[in-house]
Amino acid sequence: LSKYETNIKSALPQILSAIVAASFHIVIGISLAYSAILIPQLEQPGSDVPITKAQSSWIASIIVIMVPIGSLVAGVMMEFLGRLNTIKLAAVPCVAGWVAIALANNFTWIMVGRVLTGFACALGTSPAIVYITEVARPDMRGSLISSGPTLASLGMVIAYAKGAFMDWRLVSWICIIYTIVPVLLIQLFVPESPVWLVSKGRIEDAARSLRFLYKKYPQPEHTVRAGSQKNVNRHGQQQSKLRGFLKPTGYKPMIILFWFFLIQQFSGIYITLFFAVTFIQDVGTEVNAFTASIFVGLTRFSMSLLNAWLLKRFPRRQLVMVSTTGMAICMFVSGLFTLWIKEGTTTLTWIPVVGLLLYVCASMIGLLTIPWTMTAELFPTDIRGIAHSISYSMANLLMFFAVQSYRTITDLLGGAYAVQWMFAVVSVIGFFFALFFLPETHGKSLAEIEAFFAGKSQPQRVPTEPAAKPSVTEHLIRSPSREAKLREVELMLKNKNGA
């Protein structure tokens, strides 16, 4: 990489924009983990809103079933309204949901609140990932996309910590503040995606956005990766999005992501998130479940910070293989001690909790974060917004089935120890999936990834030096008038298509 590409200061506008765009993930993390603190409080004797075991499963999983609906809506909204405007609009149902939960006097109103916050989660997540993908350099793309899960992990810590000391209604009221702050930050400090602006013919706005994002570079046009230039090209074409899904660049990534997310969900990653307190209680440990859940959240958050560095330094496939190996070992050992605790043959009741913490560490290395990262990386620009929303919806449908079936699976398999062994087996399957089927995207431009699925060439490293040929971005920035910019962009696209 050139001296400019290795200079973090020069990338500060991109980094700050990405983090602010992803800041809504904090309230998303709180929303996801909220069931873990809500369910035990509602199941306590004397609860003012008593619930059954079946109702607890719905409280945990209903937020997930709403995400596919919200993702499809987000896919349309982000194409018409923009990436950032969609995130800002997500605050409306989110605030309404927290108010409904805080004022709930029965199970129905809690469900209404969970439905609204689940819908908001989708509206705030998909556009942020697409935005970061479009503004980030190839060498920083994975790390910046992971800022979303990192902030979501921070939100989970906040939820677990507040749940250990506060009533669930008070936590709901406080969450309104966490919802509003990201919207204000986005409104004040972050420019819209230049790729989306160009697709709408807003050339002047795109130029201003580019100058902000790449202003610390001597030649801003060289900072836009080849993938972003391809984005501008594809957005300028009136190509059928349906035909895009029928091409190898559309259906191959979708098939890969389906199996990737299926493995992710039934390896237990999100089950242990939504049922953190309940899961710890089920293993028979003498450790306080609420306190242990805080450590689970802190572990997840700490590892998410490390994950950003890992995604920048190591290939995706290697990280997934290391991750699944560690998860399998931890769940097997934890399940073994859970069985011994049940049989009364061991006094080491803290081992399953340690096993869970190490399992969380292993999951954060790869299997939790990389599938979400790839939803934005694998698809070409002309279908990326819709494809990301579809794959995101698919992932959350699988998450719904996994979370909803947790207590049923526990009863069918005979206890928490058997469920943990099931997680271990699925993790082993994930290892072989990464070994034989998962494509490598680390350090690849979006154009190279697309060419790989199209079968045109093998993925190669991103060039270390900028191409001598003037880029589309150069024309956007330097052309003297809007009309001239439009003519030059059209000429560039025509030349690229002819090549």
CSV table of C-alpha atoms in Angstrom, one decimal:
chain,number,residue,atom,x,y,z
A,1,LEU,CA,0.0,0.0,0.0
A,2,SER,CA,1.1,3.5,-0.7
A,3,LYS,CA,2.1,5.9,2.1
A,4,TYR,CA,-1.3,7.6,1.8
A,5,GLU,CA,-3.2,4.4,2.1
A,6,THR,CA,-1.4,3.4,5.2
A,7,ASN,CA,-1.9,6.8,6.9
A,8,ILE,CA,-4.8,6.5,9.3
A,9,LYS,CA,-5.1,10.2,9.6
A,10,SER,CA,-6.0,10.5,5.9
A,11,ALA,CA,-8.8,8.0,6.4
A,12,LEU,CA,-10.3,9.8,9.5
A,13,PRO,CA,-13.3,11.2,7.6
A,14,GLN,CA,-14.2,7.8,6.3
A,15,ILE,CA,-13.7,6.2,9.7
A,16,LEU,CA,-15.7,8.8,11.6
A,17,SER,CA,-18.5,8.7,8.9
A,18,ALA,CA,-18.6,4.9,9.1
A,19,ILE,CA,-18.8,4.8,12.9
A,20,VAL,CA,-21.5,7.5,13.1
A,21,ALA,CA,-23.5,5.7,10.4
A,22,ALA,CA,-23.2,2.5,12.4
A,23,SER,CA,-24.0,4.2,15.8
A,24,PHE,CA,-27.7,3.1,15.5
A,25,HIS,CA,-26.3,-0.4,16.1
A,26,ILE,CA,-26.0,0.5,19.8
A,27,VAL,CA,-29.8,0.6,20.2
A,28,ILE,CA,-30.0,-2.5,18.0
A,29,GLY,CA,-27.8,-4.4,20.4
A,30,ILE,CA,-29.9,-3.2,23.3
A,31,SER,CA,-33.0,-4.4,21.5
A,32,LEU,CA,-31.6,-7.8,20.8
A,33,ALA,CA,-30.3,-8.4,24.4
A,34,TYR,CA,-33.4,-6.9,26.0
A,35,SER,CA,-35.2,-10.2,26.0
A,36,ALA,CA,-32.4,-11.7,28.1
A,37,ILE,CA,-33.1,-9.3,31.0
A,38,LEU,CA,-36.9,-9.0,30.4
A,39,ILE,CA,-37.9,-12.6,30.4
A,40,PRO,CA,-36.3,-13.6,33.8
A,41,GLN,CA,-38.0,-10.5,35.4
A,42,LEU,CA,-41.4,-11.4,34.0
A,43,GLU,CA,-41.0,-15.0,35.0
A,44,GLN,CA,-40.3,-14.1,38.6
A,45,PRO,CA,-43.1,-14.6,41.2
A,46,GLY,CA,-45.2,-11.5,41.7
A,47,SER,CA,-44.4,-10.1,38.2
A,48,ASP,CA,-47.0,-7.5,37.2
A,49,VAL,CA,-47.0,-9.0,33.6
A,50,PRO,CA,-46.7,-12.8,34.2
A,51,ILE,CA,-45.8,-14.9,31.2
A,52,THR,CA,-45.6,-18.6,30.2
A,53,LYS,CA,-42.6,-20.4,28.8
A,54,ALA,CA,-44.2,-20.3,25.3
A,55,GLN,CA,-44.7,-16.6,25.6
A,56,SER,CA,-41.1,-16.1,26.6
A,57,SER,CA,-40.0,-17.7,23.4
A,58,TRP,CA,-42.2,-15.3,21.4
A,59,ILE,CA,-40.8,-12.3,23.3
A,60,ALA,CA,-37.3,-13.3,22.4
A,61,SER,CA,-37.9,-14.3,18.8
A,62,ILE,CA,-40.6,-11.9,17.5
A,63,ILE,CA,-38.1,-9.1,17.1
A,64,VAL,CA,-36.2,-11.3,14.7
A,65,ILE,CA,-39.2,-12.2,12.5
A,66,MET,CA,-39.9,-8.5,12.0
A,67,VAL,CA,-36.4,-7.9,10.7
A,68,PRO,CA,-37.0,-9.6,7.3
A,69,ILE,CA,-40.0,-7.3,6.7
A,70,GLY,CA,-38.1,-4.3,7.8
A,71,SER,CA,-35.1,-5.3,5.6
A,72,LEU,CA,-37.2,-5.5,2.5
A,73,VAL,CA,-38.7,-2.1,3.2
A,74,ALA,CA,-35.2,-0.8,4.0
A,75,GLY,CA,-33.9,-2.1,0.6
A,76,VAL,CA,-36.5,0.0,-1.2
A,77,MET,CA,-36.2,3.0,1.0
A,78,MET,CA,-32.4,3.2,0.8
A,79,GLU,CA,-32.6,3.2,-3.0
A,80,PHE,CA,-35.2,6.0,-3.1
A,81,LEU,CA,-34.4,8.1,0.0
A,82,GLY,CA,-30.7,7.4,0.5
A,83,ARG,CA,-28.7,5.3,3.0
A,84,LEU,CA,-28.6,7.8,5.8
A,85,ASN,CA,-32.2,9.1,5.6
A,86,THR,CA,-33.4,5.5,6.0
A,87,ILE,CA,-31.4,5.2,9.2
A,88,LYS,CA,-32.8,8.4,10.5
A,89,LEU,CA,-36.4,7.2,9.8
A,90,ALA,CA,-35.7,4.0,11.8
A,91,ALA,CA,-35.8,6.1,15.0
A,92,VAL,CA,-39.6,6.6,14.6
A,93,PRO,CA,-40.8,3.0,15.1
A,94,CYS,CA,-38.0,2.4,17.6
A,95,VAL,CA,-39.1,5.2,19.9
A,96,ALA,CA,-42.7,4.0,19.6
A,97,GLY,CA,-41.7,0.5,20.5
A,98,TRP,CA,-39.8,1.5,23.6
A,99,VAL,CA,-42.7,3.6,24.8
A,100,ALA,CA,-45.1,0.6,24.2
A,101,ILE,CA,-42.9,-1.7,26.3
A,102,ALA,CA,-42.4,0.8,29.1
A,103,LEU,CA,-46.2,1.4,29.4
A,104,ALA,CA,-47.2,-2.3,28.8
A,105,ASN,CA,-49.6,-3.8,31.3
A,106,ASN,CA,-50.0,-7.2,29.5
A,107,PHE,CA,-48.2,-9.6,27.2
A,108,THR,CA,-49.8,-8.1,24.1
A,109,TRP,CA,-48.4,-4.6,24.5
A,110,ILE,CA,-44.9,-6.0,25.1
A,111,MET,CA,-45.2,-7.9,21.8
A,112,VAL,CA,-46.3,-4.7,20.1
A,113,GLY,CA,-43.2,-3.0,21.4
A,114,ARG,CA,-40.9,-5.8,20.3
A,115,VAL,CA,-42.5,-5.8,16.8
A,116,LEU,CA,-41.8,-2.1,16.4
A,117,THR,CA,-38.2,-2.2,17.7
A,118,GLY,CA,-37.6,-5.3,15.5
A,119,PHE,CA,-38.8,-3.4,12.5
A,120,ALA,CA,-36.5,-0.4,13.4
A,121,CYS,CA,-33.5,-2.8,13.8
A,122,ALA,CA,-33.8,-3.7,10.1
A,123,LEU,CA,-34.3,-0.1,9.0
A,124,GLY,CA,-31.2,1.0,10.9
A,125,THR,CA,-28.9,-1.9,10.0
A,126,SER,CA,-29.0,-2.6,6.3
A,127,PRO,CA,-28.4,1.0,5.1
A,128,ALA,CA,-25.5,1.4,7.5
A,129,ILE,CA,-23.7,-1.7,6.1
A,130,VAL,CA,-24.3,-0.6,2.5
A,131,TYR,CA,-23.2,2.9,3.3
A,132,ILE,CA,-19.9,1.7,4.8
A,133,THR,CA,-19.3,-0.6,1.9
A,134,GLU,CA,-19.6,2.2,-0.5
A,135,VAL,CA,-17.4,4.8,1.2
A,136,ALA,CA,-14.6,2.6,2.7
A,137,ARG,CA,-11.3,1.7,1.2
A,138,PRO,CA,-10.8,-2.0,0.4
A,139,ASP,CA,-8.1,-2.4,3.1
A,140,MET,CA,-10.4,-0.9,5.7
A,141,ARG,CA,-13.8,-2.2,4.5
A,142,GLY,CA,-14.0,-5.3,6.7
A,143,SER,CA,-12.9,-3.4,9.8
A,144,LEU,CA,-15.3,-0.6,9.3
A,145,ILE,CA,-18.2,-2.8,8.5
A,146,SER,CA,-17.4,-4.7,11.8
A,147,SER,CA,-17.9,-1.4,13.7
A,148,GLY,CA,-21.6,-2.1,13.4
A,149,PRO,CA,-21.4,-5.5,15.3
A,150,THR,CA,-18.9,-3.9,17.7
A,151,LEU,CA,-21.4,-1.1,18.6
A,152,ALA,CA,-24.2,-3.7,18.8
A,153,SER,CA,-22.0,-5.6,21.3
A,154,LEU,CA,-21.6,-2.4,23.3
A,155,GLY,CA,-25.4,-2.1,23.3
A,156,MET,CA,-25.7,-5.7,24.6
A,157,VAL,CA,-23.4,-4.8,27.5
A,158,ILE,CA,-25.5,-1.8,28.3
A,159,ALA,CA,-28.6,-3.9,28.3
A,160,TYR,CA,-27.2,-6.7,30.5
A,161,ALA,CA,-25.7,-4.2,33.0
A,162,LYS,CA,-28.9,-2.2,33.3
A,163,GLY,CA,-31.0,-5.4,33.6
A,164,ALA,CA,-29.0,-6.5,36.5
A,165,PHE,CA,-29.8,-3.4,38.5
A,166,MET,CA,-32.9,-1.8,37.0
A,167,ASP,CA,-36.5,-2.6,36.4
A,168,TRP,CA,-37.3,-3.5,32.8
A,169,ARG,CA,-39.7,-0.5,32.4
A,170,LEU,CA,-36.9,2.0,33.4
A,171,VAL,CA,-34.5,0.4,30.9
A,172,SER,CA,-37.1,0.9,28.2
A,173,TRP,CA,-37.4,4.6,29.0
A,174,ILE,CA,-33.7,5.1,29.0
A,175,CYS,CA,-33.4,3.3,25.6
A,176,ILE,CA,-35.3,6.2,23.9
A,177,ILE,CA,-32.2,8.4,24.5
A,178,TYR,CA,-30.0,5.8,22.9
A,179,THR,CA,-32.3,5.9,19.9
A,180,ILE,CA,-32.3,9.7,19.3
A,181,VAL,CA,-28.6,10.4,19.7
A,182,PRO,CA,-27.4,8.5,16.6
A,183,VAL,CA,-30.0,10.3,14.5
A,184,LEU,CA,-28.6,13.7,15.6
A,185,LEU,CA,-25.0,12.7,15.0
A,186,ILE,CA,-25.9,11.5,11.4
A,187,GLN,CA,-27.8,14.7,10.7
A,188,LEU,CA,-25.0,16.9,11.8
A,189,PHE,CA,-21.8,15.2,10.7
A,190,VAL,CA,-22.1,12.6,8.0
A,191,PRO,CA,-22.5,13.1,4.2
A,192,GLU,CA,-24.7,10.8,2.1
A,193,SER,CA,-23.0,8.0,0.1
A,194,PRO,CA,-21.5,9.5,-3.1
A,195,VAL,CA,-22.4,6.3,-5.0
A,196,TRP,CA,-26.1,6.8,-4.2
A,197,LEU,CA,-25.9,10.5,-5.0
A,198,VAL,CA,-24.4,9.7,-8.5
A,199,SER,CA,-27.1,7.1,-9.1
A,200,LYS,CA,-29.7,9.9,-8.6
A,201,GLY,CA,-27.9,12.3,-10.8
A,202,ARG,CA,-26.9,14.6,-7.9
A,203,ILE,CA,-23.4,15.2,-9.2
A,204,GLU,CA,-22.7,18.3,-7.2
A,205,ASP,CA,-23.7,16.7,-4.0
A,206,ALA,CA,-21.7,13.6,-4.8
A,207,ALA,CA,-18.6,15.8,-5.4
A,208,ARG,CA,-19.1,17.5,-2.0
A,209,SER,CA,-19.4,14.2,-0.3
A,210,LEU,CA,-16.3,12.9,-2.0
A,211,ARG,CA,-14.3,16.0,-1.0
A,212,PHE,CA,-15.3,15.4,2.6
A,213,LEU,CA,-14.6,11.7,2.7
A,214,TYR,CA,-11.2,12.0,0.9
A,215,LYS,CA,-10.2,15.6,1.6
A,216,LYS,CA,-6.9,14.6,3.3
A,217,TYR,CA,-5.6,12.9,0.2
A,218,PRO,CA,-3.4,14.8,-2.3
A,219,GLN,CA,-5.5,13.4,-5.1
A,220,PRO,CA,-9.0,12.5,-3.8
A,221,GLU,CA,-9.9,10.7,-6.9
A,222,HIS,CA,-7.3,8.0,-6.3
A,223,THR,CA,-8.8,7.1,-3.0
A,224,VAL,CA,-12.0,5.7,-4.5
A,225,ARG,CA,-11.5,2.0,-4.9
A,226,ALA,CA,-12.1,0.2,-8.2
A,227,GLY,CA,-15.2,-1.3,-6.6
A,228,SER,CA,-16.7,2.2,-6.0
A,229,GLN,CA,-16.0,3.2,-9.6
A,230,LYS,CA,-17.8,0.1,-10.7
A,231,ASN,CA,-20.6,1.1,-8.4
A,232,VAL,CA,-21.0,4.4,-10.3
A,233,ASN,CA,-20.9,2.6,-13.6
A,234,ARG,CA,-23.6,0.1,-12.6
A,235,HIS,CA,-25.9,2.6,-11.0
A,236,GLY,CA,-25.8,4.6,-14.3
A,237,GLN,CA,-27.2,1.6,-16.2
A,238,GLN,CA,-30.9,0.8,-16.4
A,239,GLN,CA,-30.4,-2.9,-15.9
A,240,SER,CA,-33.2,-5.1,-14.6
A,241,LYS,CA,-32.6,-6.0,-11.0
A,242,LEU,CA,-34.4,-9.3,-11.5
A,243,ARG,CA,-32.0,-10.3,-14.2
A,244,GLY,CA,-29.2,-9.5,-11.8
A,245,PHE,CA,-30.4,-12.3,-9.5
A,246,LEU,CA,-30.5,-14.8,-12.3
A,247,LYS,CA,-26.8,-14.3,-13.1
A,248,PRO,CA,-24.0,-16.2,-11.3
A,249,THR,CA,-23.0,-12.9,-9.6
A,250,GLY,CA,-26.5,-12.9,-8.0
A,251,TYR,CA,-27.5,-16.4,-7.2
A,252,LYS,CA,-24.1,-17.9,-6.2
A,253,PRO,CA,-23.5,-15.4,-3.3
A,254,MET,CA,-27.1,-16.0,-2.2
A,255,ILE,CA,-26.7,-19.7,-2.0
A,256,ILE,CA,-23.4,-19.4,-0.1
A,257,LEU,CA,-24.9,-16.9,2.4
A,258,PHE,CA,-27.9,-19.2,3.0
A,259,TRP,CA,-25.8,-22.1,4.2
A,260,PHE,CA,-23.4,-19.7,6.0
A,261,PHE,CA,-26.2,-18.2,8.0
A,262,LEU,CA,-27.9,-21.6,8.6
A,263,ILE,CA,-24.6,-22.8,10.2
A,264,GLN,CA,-24.2,-19.5,12.2
A,265,GLN,CA,-27.7,-19.6,13.7
A,266,PHE,CA,-27.8,-23.3,14.7
A,267,SER,CA,-24.3,-23.1,16.2
A,268,GLY,CA,-26.0,-21.3,19.0
A,269,ILE,CA,-24.5,-17.8,18.7
A,270,TYR,CA,-27.7,-15.9,18.9
A,271,ILE,CA,-29.6,-18.3,21.1
A,272,THR,CA,-27.0,-17.6,23.8
A,273,LEU,CA,-27.6,-13.9,23.2
A,274,PHE,CA,-31.4,-13.8,23.4
A,275,PHE,CA,-31.5,-16.3,26.3
A,276,ALA,CA,-28.2,-15.3,28.0
A,277,VAL,CA,-29.6,-15.4,31.6
A,278,THR,CA,-31.9,-18.3,31.0
A,279,PHE,CA,-29.1,-20.3,29.2
A,280,ILE,CA,-26.8,-19.8,32.2
A,281,GLN,CA,-29.5,-20.9,34.6
A,282,ASP,CA,-30.2,-24.0,32.5
A,283,VAL,CA,-26.6,-25.3,32.8
A,284,GLY,CA,-27.0,-25.6,36.6
A,285,THR,CA,-24.2,-23.3,37.6
A,286,GLU,CA,-24.1,-21.6,41.0
A,287,VAL,CA,-22.9,-18.4,39.5
A,288,ASN,CA,-25.4,-15.5,39.5
A,289,ALA,CA,-26.9,-15.6,36.0
A,290,PHE,CA,-27.4,-11.8,35.7
A,291,THR,CA,-23.8,-11.1,36.7
A,292,ALA,CA,-22.6,-13.8,34.3
A,293,SER,CA,-24.6,-12.2,31.5
A,294,ILE,CA,-22.7,-8.9,32.0
A,295,PHE,CA,-19.4,-10.8,31.6
A,296,VAL,CA,-20.8,-12.4,28.5
A,297,GLY,CA,-21.7,-9.0,27.1
A,298,LEU,CA,-18.3,-7.5,28.0
A,299,THR,CA,-16.5,-10.5,26.4
A,300,ARG,CA,-18.5,-10.0,23.2
A,301,PHE,CA,-17.7,-6.3,23.1
A,302,SER,CA,-14.0,-6.8,23.9
A,303,MET,CA,-13.7,-9.4,21.2
A,304,SER,CA,-15.6,-7.3,18.7
A,305,LEU,CA,-12.8,-4.7,19.0
A,306,LEU,CA,-10.2,-7.4,18.4
A,307,ASN,CA,-12.3,-8.6,15.5
A,308,ALA,CA,-11.9,-5.3,13.7
A,309,TRP,CA,-8.2,-5.8,13.7
A,310,LEU,CA,-8.4,-9.5,12.7
A,311,LEU,CA,-10.6,-8.7,9.7
A,312,LYS,CA,-8.0,-6.2,8.5
A,313,ARG,CA,-5.0,-8.6,8.9
A,314,PHE,CA,-6.2,-12.1,8.2
A,315,PRO,CA,-8.2,-13.9,5.4
A,316,ARG,CA,-11.9,-14.5,6.1
A,317,ARG,CA,-11.8,-18.2,5.6
A,318,GLN,CA,-9.0,-18.7,8.1
A,319,LEU,CA,-10.8,-16.7,10.7
A,320,VAL,CA,-14.0,-18.7,10.2
A,321,MET,CA,-12.1,-22.0,10.5
A,322,VAL,CA,-10.4,-20.9,13.7
A,323,SER,CA,-13.7,-19.6,15.1
A,324,THR,CA,-15.7,-22.8,14.5
A,325,THR,CA,-12.9,-25.0,15.9
A,326,GLY,CA,-12.9,-23.0,19.1
A,327,MET,CA,-16.6,-22.9,19.4
A,328,ALA,CA,-16.9,-26.7,18.9
A,329,ILE,CA,-14.3,-27.4,21.6
A,330,CYS,CA,-15.9,-25.0,24.1
A,331,MET,CA,-19.5,-26.3,23.6
A,332,PHE,CA,-18.4,-29.9,23.9
A,333,VAL,CA,-16.5,-29.4,27.1
A,334,SER,CA,-19.3,-27.1,28.5
A,335,GLY,CA,-21.9,-29.7,27.6
A,336,LEU,CA,-19.9,-32.4,29.3
A,337,PHE,CA,-19.7,-30.5,32.6
A,338,THR,CA,-23.4,-29.6,32.3
A,339,LEU,CA,-24.2,-33.3,32.2
A,340,TRP,CA,-22.0,-34.0,35.2
A,341,ILE,CA,-23.6,-31.2,37.1
A,342,LYS,CA,-27.0,-32.7,36.3
A,343,GLU,CA,-25.8,-36.1,37.5
A,344,GLY,CA,-24.2,-34.6,40.6
A,345,THR,CA,-20.8,-36.0,39.8
A,346,THR,CA,-18.9,-32.7,39.8
A,347,THR,CA,-18.7,-29.6,42.0
A,348,LEU,CA,-17.1,-27.5,39.3
A,349,THR,CA,-20.3,-25.7,38.4
A,350,TRP,CA,-18.4,-22.6,37.1
A,351,ILE,CA,-16.9,-24.5,34.2
A,352,PRO,CA,-19.9,-24.1,31.9
A,353,VAL,CA,-19.9,-20.4,32.4
A,354,VAL,CA,-16.2,-20.2,31.5
A,355,GLY,CA,-16.9,-22.4,28.5
A,356,LEU,CA,-19.6,-20.0,27.4
A,357,LEU,CA,-17.3,-17.0,27.7
A,358,LEU,CA,-14.6,-18.8,25.7
A,359,TYR,CA,-17.3,-19.9,23.2
A,360,VAL,CA,-18.3,-16.2,22.8
A,361,CYS,CA,-14.6,-15.3,22.2
A,362,ALA,CA,-14.3,-17.9,19.5
A,363,SER,CA,-17.6,-16.9,17.8
A,364,MET,CA,-16.4,-13.3,17.6
A,365,ILE,CA,-13.3,-14.3,15.7
A,366,GLY,CA,-15.3,-15.1,12.7
A,367,LEU,CA,-18.6,-16.9,12.6
A,368,LEU,CA,-20.6,-14.2,14.2
A,369,THR,CA,-19.4,-11.2,12.2
A,370,ILE,CA,-18.1,-12.4,8.8
A,371,PRO,CA,-21.5,-13.6,7.4
A,372,TRP,CA,-22.9,-10.2,8.0
A,373,THR,CA,-19.9,-8.5,6.4
A,374,MET,CA,-20.2,-10.7,3.3
A,375,THR,CA,-23.9,-9.7,2.8
A,376,ALA,CA,-22.5,-6.3,1.5
A,377,GLU,CA,-19.3,-7.6,-0.1
A,378,LEU,CA,-20.5,-10.4,-2.3
A,379,PHE,CA,-23.2,-8.8,-4.5
A,380,PRO,CA,-22.7,-6.4,-7.5
A,381,THR,CA,-23.8,-2.8,-7.2
A,382,ASP,CA,-26.8,-3.0,-9.4
A,383,ILE,CA,-28.5,-5.3,-7.0
A,384,ARG,CA,-26.5,-4.7,-3.8
A,385,GLY,CA,-29.2,-2.7,-1.9
A,386,ILE,CA,-32.0,-5.2,-2.6
A,387,ALA,CA,-29.7,-8.3,-2.4
A,388,HIS,CA,-28.3,-7.2,1.0
A,389,SER,CA,-31.9,-6.8,2.3
A,390,ILE,CA,-33.0,-10.2,1.0
A,391,SER,CA,-29.9,-11.9,2.4
A,392,TYR,CA,-30.4,-10.0,5.7
A,393,SER,CA,-34.0,-11.1,5.8
A,394,MET,CA,-33.1,-14.7,5.1
A,395,ALA,CA,-30.6,-14.6,7.9
A,396,ASN,CA,-33.1,-13.3,10.3
A,397,LEU,CA,-35.7,-15.8,9.3
A,398,LEU,CA,-33.2,-18.5,10.2
A,399,MET,CA,-32.4,-16.7,13.4
A,400,PHE,CA,-36.1,-16.7,14.3
A,401,PHE,CA,-36.4,-20.4,13.8
A,402,ALA,CA,-33.3,-21.0,15.9
A,403,VAL,CA,-34.4,-18.7,18.8
A,404,GLN,CA,-38.0,-19.8,18.7
A,405,SER,CA,-37.1,-23.5,18.8
A,406,TYR,CA,-34.5,-23.2,21.6
A,407,ARG,CA,-36.7,-24.4,24.5
A,408,THR,CA,-38.4,-27.0,22.3
A,409,ILE,CA,-35.0,-28.4,21.2
A,410,THR,CA,-33.8,-28.4,24.8
A,411,ASP,CA,-36.8,-30.6,25.8
A,412,LEU,CA,-36.5,-32.9,22.8
A,413,LEU,CA,-32.8,-33.5,23.2
A,414,GLY,CA,-33.1,-34.1,26.9
A,415,GLY,CA,-31.4,-31.0,28.5
A,416,ALA,CA,-29.0,-28.2,28.1
A,417,TYR,CA,-26.0,-30.5,27.8
A,418,ALA,CA,-27.4,-32.0,24.6
A,419,VAL,CA,-28.1,-28.6,23.1
A,420,GLN,CA,-24.5,-27.6,23.7
A,421,TRP,CA,-23.3,-30.7,21.9
A,422,MET,CA,-25.6,-29.9,19.0
A,423,PHE,CA,-23.9,-26.5,18.8
A,424,ALA,CA,-20.6,-28.2,18.8
A,425,VAL,CA,-21.6,-30.5,15.9
A,426,VAL,CA,-22.9,-27.6,13.8
A,427,SER,CA,-19.7,-25.7,14.5
A,428,VAL,CA,-17.7,-28.6,13.1
A,429,ILE,CA,-19.9,-28.5,9.9
A,430,GLY,CA,-19.1,-24.8,9.7
A,431,PHE,CA,-15.3,-25.6,9.7
A,432,PHE,CA,-15.7,-27.8,6.6
A,433,PHE,CA,-18.0,-25.3,4.9
A,434,ALA,CA,-15.4,-22.6,5.2
A,435,LEU,CA,-12.7,-24.9,4.1
A,436,PHE,CA,-14.4,-26.1,0.9
A,437,PHE,CA,-17.1,-23.5,-0.1
A,438,LEU,CA,-16.5,-20.1,1.3
A,439,PRO,CA,-14.9,-17.5,-1.1
A,440,GLU,CA,-12.1,-15.3,0.1
A,441,THR,CA,-12.9,-11.5,0.0
A,442,HIS,CA,-10.1,-10.2,2.2
A,443,GLY,CA,-8.2,-7.4,0.5
A,444,LYS,CA,-10.3,-7.7,-2.7
A,445,SER,CA,-12.1,-4.8,-4.4
A,446,LEU,CA,-15.8,-5.2,-5.0
A,447,ALA,CA,-15.1,-5.4,-8.7
A,448,GLU,CA,-12.7,-8.3,-8.2
A,449,ILE,CA,-15.2,-10.2,-6.1
A,450,GLU,CA,-17.9,-9.7,-8.7
A,451,ALA,CA,-15.5,-10.9,-11.5
A,452,PHE,CA,-14.8,-14.0,-9.4
A,453,PHE,CA,-18.4,-15.0,-9.2
A,454,ALA,CA,-18.9,-14.2,-12.9
A,455,GLY,CA,-16.0,-16.6,-13.6
A,456,LYS,CA,-14.0,-14.0,-15.5
A,457,SER,CA,-10.9,-14.2,-13.4
A,458,GLN,CA,-9.5,-15.3,-10.1
A,459,PRO,CA,-9.6,-12.7,-7.3
A,460,GLN,CA,-6.4,-10.8,-7.0
A,461,ARG,CA,-5.0,-8.4,-4.4
A,462,VAL,CA,-6.1,-4.8,-4.7
A,463,PRO,CA,-3.4,-2.9,-6.7
A,464,THR,CA,-1.0,-1.0,-4.5
A,465,GLU,CA,-0.7,2.0,-6.8
A,466,PRO,CA,-3.5,4.0,-8.4
A,467,ALA,CA,-4.1,3.4,-12.1
A,468,ALA,CA,-2.9,6.1,-14.4
A,469,LYS,CA,-6.3,6.3,-16.2
A,470,PRO,CA,-8.4,9.1,-14.8
A,471,SER,CA,-11.2,7.9,-12.5
A,472,VAL,CA,-14.9,8.7,-12.5
A,473,THR,CA,-14.3,10.4,-9.2
A,474,GLU,CA,-11.7,12.7,-10.7
A,475,HIS,CA,-14.2,13.9,-13.2
A,476,LEU,CA,-16.8,14.4,-10.5
A,477,ILE,CA,-14.5,16.6,-8.5
A,478,ARG,CA,-12.6,18.6,-11.2
A,479,SER,CA,-15.2,19.3,-13.9
A,480,PRO,CA,-16.1,23.0,-14.0
A,481,SER,CA,-19.9,22.6,-14.3
A,482,ARG,CA,-22.7,20.1,-13.6
A,483,GLU,CA,-23.4,19.6,-17.3
A,484,ALA,CA,-19.7,19.0,-18.0
A,485,LYS,CA,-19.5,16.6,-15.2
A,486,LEU,CA,-22.5,14.7,-16.4
A,487,ARG,CA,-21.1,14.5,-20.0
A,488,GLU,CA,-17.7,13.4,-18.8
A,489,VAL,CA,-19.2,10.8,-16.4
A,490,GLU,CA,-21.3,9.4,-19.3
A,491,LEU,CA,-18.2,9.3,-21.5
A,492,MET,CA,-16.2,7.5,-18.9
A,493,LEU,CA,-19.0,4.9,-18.5
A,494,LYS,CA,-19.2,4.5,-22.2
A,495,ASN,CA,-15.5,4.0,-22.5
A,496,LYS,CA,-15.6,1.5,-19.6
A,497,ASN,CA,-18.4,-0.4,-21.2
A,498,GLY,CA,-16.6,-0.5,-24.5
A,499,ALA,CA,-13.5,-1.9,-22.8
